[in-house]
mmCIF file of C-alpha atoms in Angstrom:
data_model
loop_
_atom_site.group_PDB
_atom_site.id
_atom_site.type_symbol
_atom_site.label_atom_id
_atom_site.label_comp_id
_atom_site.label_asym_id
_atom_site.label_seq_id
_atom_site.Cartn_x
_atom_site.Cartn_y
_atom_site.Cartn_z
ATOM 1 C CA GLY A 917 0.000 0.000 0.000
ATOM 2 C CA VAL A 918 0.898 3.623 0.422
ATOM 3 C CA GLU A 919 2.241 4.260 3.911
ATOM 4 C CA GLY A 920 0.255 6.808 5.910
ATOM 5 C CA LEU A 921 -2.656 6.899 3.455
ATOM 6 C CA PRO A 922 -5.910 5.001 4.043
ATOM 7 C CA ARG A 923 -6.368 2.201 1.517
ATOM 8 C CA SER A 924 -9.499 3.743 0.005
ATOM 9 C CA ALA A 925 -7.685 7.029 -0.681
ATOM 10 C CA ALA A 926 -4.639 5.133 -1.931
ATOM 11 C CA ALA A 927 -6.808 3.130 -4.350
ATOM 12 C CA ARG A 928 -8.364 6.353 -5.672
ATOM 13 C CA LEU A 929 -4.881 7.864 -6.064
ATOM 14 C CA MET A 930 -3.533 4.823 -7.938
ATOM 15 C CA LEU A 931 -6.477 4.865 -10.371
ATOM 16 C CA THR A 932 -5.929 8.589 -10.968
ATOM 17 C CA VAL A 933 -2.208 8.076 -11.570
ATOM 18 C CA MET A 934 -2.998 5.295 -14.038
ATOM 19 C CA ALA A 935 -5.417 7.556 -15.907
ATOM 20 C CA THR A 936 -3.189 10.627 -15.996
ATOM 21 C CA GLY A 937 0.418 9.512 -15.461
ATOM 22 C CA THR A 938 3.191 8.358 -17.724
ATOM 23 C CA PRO A 939 3.353 4.670 -18.673
ATOM 24 C CA ALA A 940 6.064 4.037 -16.069
ATOM 25 C CA LEU A 941 3.986 5.683 -13.337
ATOM 26 C CA ALA A 942 0.893 3.797 -14.479
ATOM 27 C CA ALA A 943 2.723 0.480 -14.235
ATOM 28 C CA ALA A 944 3.890 1.262 -10.716
ATOM 29 C CA ALA A 945 0.390 2.411 -9.751
ATOM 30 C CA HIS A 946 -1.096 -0.819 -11.125
ATOM 31 C CA ALA A 947 1.175 -2.913 -8.894
ATOM 32 C CA LEU A 948 0.328 -0.775 -5.868
ATOM 33 C CA LEU A 949 -3.409 -0.998 -6.625
ATOM 34 C CA LEU A 950 -3.202 -4.797 -6.575
ATOM 35 C CA ASP A 951 -1.342 -4.646 -3.257
ATOM 36 C CA ILE A 952 -3.963 -2.294 -1.824
ATOM 37 C CA ALA A 953 -6.780 -4.559 -2.990
ATOM 38 C CA ALA A 954 -5.153 -7.691 -1.614
ATOM 39 C CA GLY A 955 -4.897 -6.052 1.816
ATOM 40 C CA ALA A 956 -8.377 -4.520 1.797
ATOM 41 C CA ALA A 957 -9.707 -7.015 4.352
ATOM 42 C CA GLU A 958 -7.241 -5.589 6.883
ATOM 43 C CA ASP A 959 -8.494 -2.035 6.366
ATOM 44 C CA SER A 960 -10.813 -0.367 8.874
ATOM 45 C CA SER A 961 -13.296 0.074 6.021
ATOM 46 C CA PRO A 962 -12.917 -2.643 3.385
ATOM 47 C CA ALA A 963 -16.213 -1.554 1.775
ATOM 48 C CA ALA A 964 -14.754 1.918 1.144
ATOM 49 C CA VAL A 965 -11.723 0.336 -0.519
ATOM 50 C CA ALA A 966 -13.970 -1.830 -2.707
ATOM 51 C CA ARG A 967 -16.092 1.199 -3.636
ATOM 52 C CA GLU A 968 -13.026 3.177 -4.744
ATOM 53 C CA ILE A 969 -11.735 0.272 -6.809
ATOM 54 C CA ARG A 970 -15.148 -0.170 -8.466
ATOM 55 C CA ARG A 971 -15.034 3.507 -9.494
ATOM 56 C CA GLY A 972 -12.179 2.516 -11.775
ATOM 57 C CA LEU A 973 -14.718 0.557 -13.835
ATOM 58 C CA GLU A 974 -16.142 3.920 -14.929
ATOM 59 C CA SER A 975 -12.863 5.142 -16.416
ATOM 60 C CA GLU A 976 -12.638 6.161 -20.033
ATOM 61 C CA PHE A 977 -9.312 4.325 -20.186
ATOM 62 C CA CYS A 978 -9.311 0.607 -20.957
ATOM 63 C CA ALA A 979 -6.157 -0.013 -18.900
ATOM 64 C CA VAL A 980 -7.681 1.626 -15.819
ATOM 65 C CA ARG A 981 -10.827 -0.494 -16.131
ATOM 66 C CA ALA A 982 -8.615 -3.582 -16.553
ATOM 67 C CA ALA A 983 -6.617 -2.681 -13.442
ATOM 68 C CA ALA A 984 -9.800 -2.136 -11.437
ATOM 69 C CA LEU A 985 -11.065 -5.561 -12.503
ATOM 70 C CA ALA A 986 -7.732 -7.170 -11.597
ATOM 71 C CA ALA A 987 -7.887 -5.464 -8.205
ATOM 72 C CA LEU A 988 -11.471 -6.605 -7.617
ATOM 73 C CA ALA A 989 -10.359 -10.155 -8.399
ATOM 74 C CA VAL A 990 -7.863 -10.113 -5.512
ATOM 75 C CA ALA A 991 -9.923 -8.008 -3.085
ATOM 76 C CA PRO A 992 -12.507 -9.472 -0.727
ATOM 77 C CA PRO A 993 -15.879 -9.704 -2.527
ATOM 78 C CA ILE A 994 -17.649 -6.776 -0.873
ATOM 79 C CA LEU A 995 -20.746 -5.286 -2.481
ATOM 80 C CA GLY A 996 -22.466 -3.233 0.203
ATOM 81 C CA GLU A 997 -21.582 -0.497 2.637
ATOM 82 C CA ASP A 998 -22.720 -2.605 5.582
ATOM 83 C CA ALA A 999 -20.296 -5.389 4.665
ATOM 84 C CA ASP A 1000 -17.727 -3.792 7.010
ATOM 85 C CA ALA A 1001 -19.692 -5.154 9.932
ATOM 86 C CA GLY A 1002 -19.725 -8.630 8.438
ATOM 87 C CA ALA A 1003 -23.412 -8.473 7.630
ATOM 88 C CA ALA A 1004 -24.829 -9.479 4.292
ATOM 89 C CA PRO A 1005 -25.244 -6.394 2.134
ATOM 90 C CA THR A 1006 -28.746 -5.071 1.812
ATOM 91 C CA SER A 1007 -30.364 -4.722 -1.570
ATOM 92 C CA SER A 1008 -30.163 -0.942 -1.480
ATOM 93 C CA SER A 1009 -26.527 -0.812 -0.386
ATOM 94 C CA SER A 1010 -25.340 -3.285 -2.975
ATOM 95 C CA SER A 1011 -27.546 -2.452 -5.977
ATOM 96 C CA SER A 1012 -25.211 0.189 -7.411
ATOM 97 C CA ALA A 1013 -22.189 -2.079 -6.864
ATOM 98 C CA VAL A 1014 -23.909 -4.989 -8.616
ATOM 99 C CA ALA A 1015 -25.047 -2.696 -11.450
ATOM 100 C CA LEU A 1016 -21.467 -1.502 -11.962
ATOM 101 C CA LEU A 1017 -20.108 -5.065 -11.998
ATOM 102 C CA PHE A 1018 -22.888 -6.013 -14.425
ATOM 103 C CA LEU A 1019 -21.998 -3.043 -16.614
ATOM 104 C CA ALA A 1020 -18.342 -4.125 -16.680
ATOM 105 C CA ARG A 1021 -19.436 -7.402 -18.298
ATOM 106 C CA TYR A 1022 -20.322 -5.324 -21.395
ATOM 107 C CA ASP A 1023 -17.020 -3.422 -21.585
ATOM 108 C CA PRO A 1024 -16.030 -2.559 -25.173
ATOM 109 C CA ASP A 1025 -12.731 -4.412 -24.604
ATOM 110 C CA GLU A 1026 -13.016 -8.199 -24.836
ATOM 111 C CA ALA A 1027 -10.279 -8.882 -22.255
ATOM 112 C CA ASN A 1028 -12.096 -6.632 -19.786
ATOM 113 C CA ARG A 1029 -15.371 -8.466 -20.464
ATOM 114 C CA VAL A 1030 -13.669 -11.790 -19.690
ATOM 115 C CA ALA A 1031 -12.154 -10.362 -16.498
ATOM 116 C CA ALA A 1032 -15.517 -8.885 -15.492
ATOM 117 C CA ASP A 1033 -17.208 -12.255 -15.975
ATOM 118 C CA SER A 1034 -14.579 -13.815 -13.674
ATOM 119 C CA VAL A 1035 -15.209 -11.159 -11.026
ATOM 120 C CA TRP A 1036 -18.978 -11.645 -11.427
ATOM 121 C CA GLU A 1037 -18.508 -15.365 -10.708
ATOM 122 C CA ALA A 1038 -16.053 -14.771 -7.847
ATOM 123 C CA TYR A 1039 -18.598 -12.496 -6.183
ATOM 124 C CA GLY A 1040 -21.182 -15.277 -6.322
ATOM 125 C CA LEU A 1041 -23.432 -13.484 -8.802
ATOM 126 C CA ALA A 1042 -23.341 -16.056 -11.625
ATOM 127 C CA GLY A 1043 -26.377 -18.287 -11.861
ATOM 128 C CA THR A 1044 -28.518 -15.831 -9.922
ATOM 129 C CA ASP A 1045 -31.749 -14.501 -11.392
ATOM 130 C CA LEU A 1046 -30.574 -11.428 -13.286
ATOM 131 C CA ALA A 1047 -33.910 -9.626 -12.877
ATOM 132 C CA ALA A 1048 -33.529 -9.947 -9.100
ATOM 133 C CA LEU A 1049 -29.979 -8.577 -9.197
ATOM 134 C CA VAL A 1050 -30.010 -5.713 -11.676
ATOM 135 C CA SER A 1051 -32.929 -3.532 -12.601
ATOM 136 C CA PRO A 1052 -32.837 -1.623 -15.876
ATOM 137 C CA ALA A 1053 -33.193 1.553 -13.807
ATOM 138 C CA ALA A 1054 -29.879 0.795 -12.071
ATOM 139 C CA VAL A 1055 -28.120 0.793 -15.459
ATOM 140 C CA LEU A 1056 -30.058 3.663 -17.030
ATOM 141 C CA SER A 1057 -27.910 6.494 -15.658
ATOM 142 C CA TYR A 1058 -24.803 5.019 -17.292
ATOM 143 C CA LEU A 1059 -26.328 5.689 -20.728
ATOM 144 C CA SER A 1060 -25.411 9.360 -20.258
ATOM 145 C CA HIS A 1061 -22.031 8.785 -18.572
ATOM 146 C CA PRO A 1062 -19.185 11.149 -19.596
ATOM 147 C CA ALA A 1063 -16.998 8.210 -20.735
ATOM 148 C CA ALA A 1064 -17.919 6.805 -24.137
ATOM 149 C CA SER A 1065 -16.790 3.301 -23.154
ATOM 150 C CA VAL A 1066 -19.185 3.314 -20.211
ATOM 151 C CA ARG A 1067 -22.051 4.533 -22.406
ATOM 152 C CA GLU A 1068 -21.280 1.795 -24.913
ATOM 153 C CA ALA A 1069 -21.293 -0.864 -22.182
ATOM 154 C CA ALA A 1070 -24.518 0.566 -20.778
ATOM 155 C CA VAL A 1071 -26.385 -0.050 -24.027
ATOM 156 C CA GLY A 1072 -25.795 -3.813 -23.874
ATOM 157 C CA ALA A 1073 -26.250 -3.988 -20.123
ATOM 158 C CA PHE A 1074 -29.530 -2.084 -20.264
ATOM 159 C CA ALA A 1075 -30.844 -4.286 -23.081
ATOM 160 C CA ASP A 1076 -30.049 -7.476 -21.173
ATOM 161 C CA ALA A 1077 -31.474 -6.090 -17.919
ATOM 162 C CA VAL A 1078 -34.737 -5.340 -19.721
ATOM 163 C CA ALA A 1079 -34.734 -8.728 -21.432
ATOM 164 C CA ALA A 1080 -34.320 -10.422 -18.040
ATOM 165 C CA LEU A 1081 -37.585 -8.910 -16.795
ATOM 166 C CA ALA A 1082 -40.540 -11.268 -16.917
ATOM 167 C CA SER A 1083 -42.463 -8.717 -18.993
ATOM 168 C CA GLY A 1084 -39.461 -7.855 -21.187
ATOM 169 C CA VAL A 1085 -40.488 -4.211 -20.809
ATOM 170 C CA ALA A 1086 -38.789 -1.653 -18.562
#
C-alpha cells in the first residue's frame, strides 16, 4: 500500500495516476493498486476500498478499467456499505455495486469483459436470477455517462437487464 494513506484514498490515487500519469507511473500504480486490494480485508473500512476500486470501472481508459477488474479479483468480494460489519449487504446498499459489476461485463474491450465475468462469478453473482440482481433503472444512468466506453457498455447492459424482466419491458 501507500504508507500513511488510508487504503481507500490510496486506491483512488492509484487509479488517478494510471489515468493521468506516464506509462512508467501507471505500471507502478497498477502494482500498488493490486497490493492495496489484496490487503483490503485488513483495512478499517474494506467496503470503502472496494467502492473506490469499483469507481475505476467507470474510467474512459481501458487499462484503468482492466486494473480495477484485476484489483477486484484479488480483493474481498464486498458489495455493500454494511459489509464492514460482516453483515450481508442489503439490496439498497449493494444495488449500485452490482449494477457496476454487471456493466463491466459489457465493456467494449473483450479482455475486460472476460475479467468482469470472472469477477462476477467470484462475487457469487453467476447463476442468480438477473432480474432480481439488476434492474434496468440501475443501469439507465450510465447511458449518459461522460466516458464513451461506459455509455457503450450501458447499451448492452440495459438491453439485457430489460430482457431479463418477466415482462421484457422496462
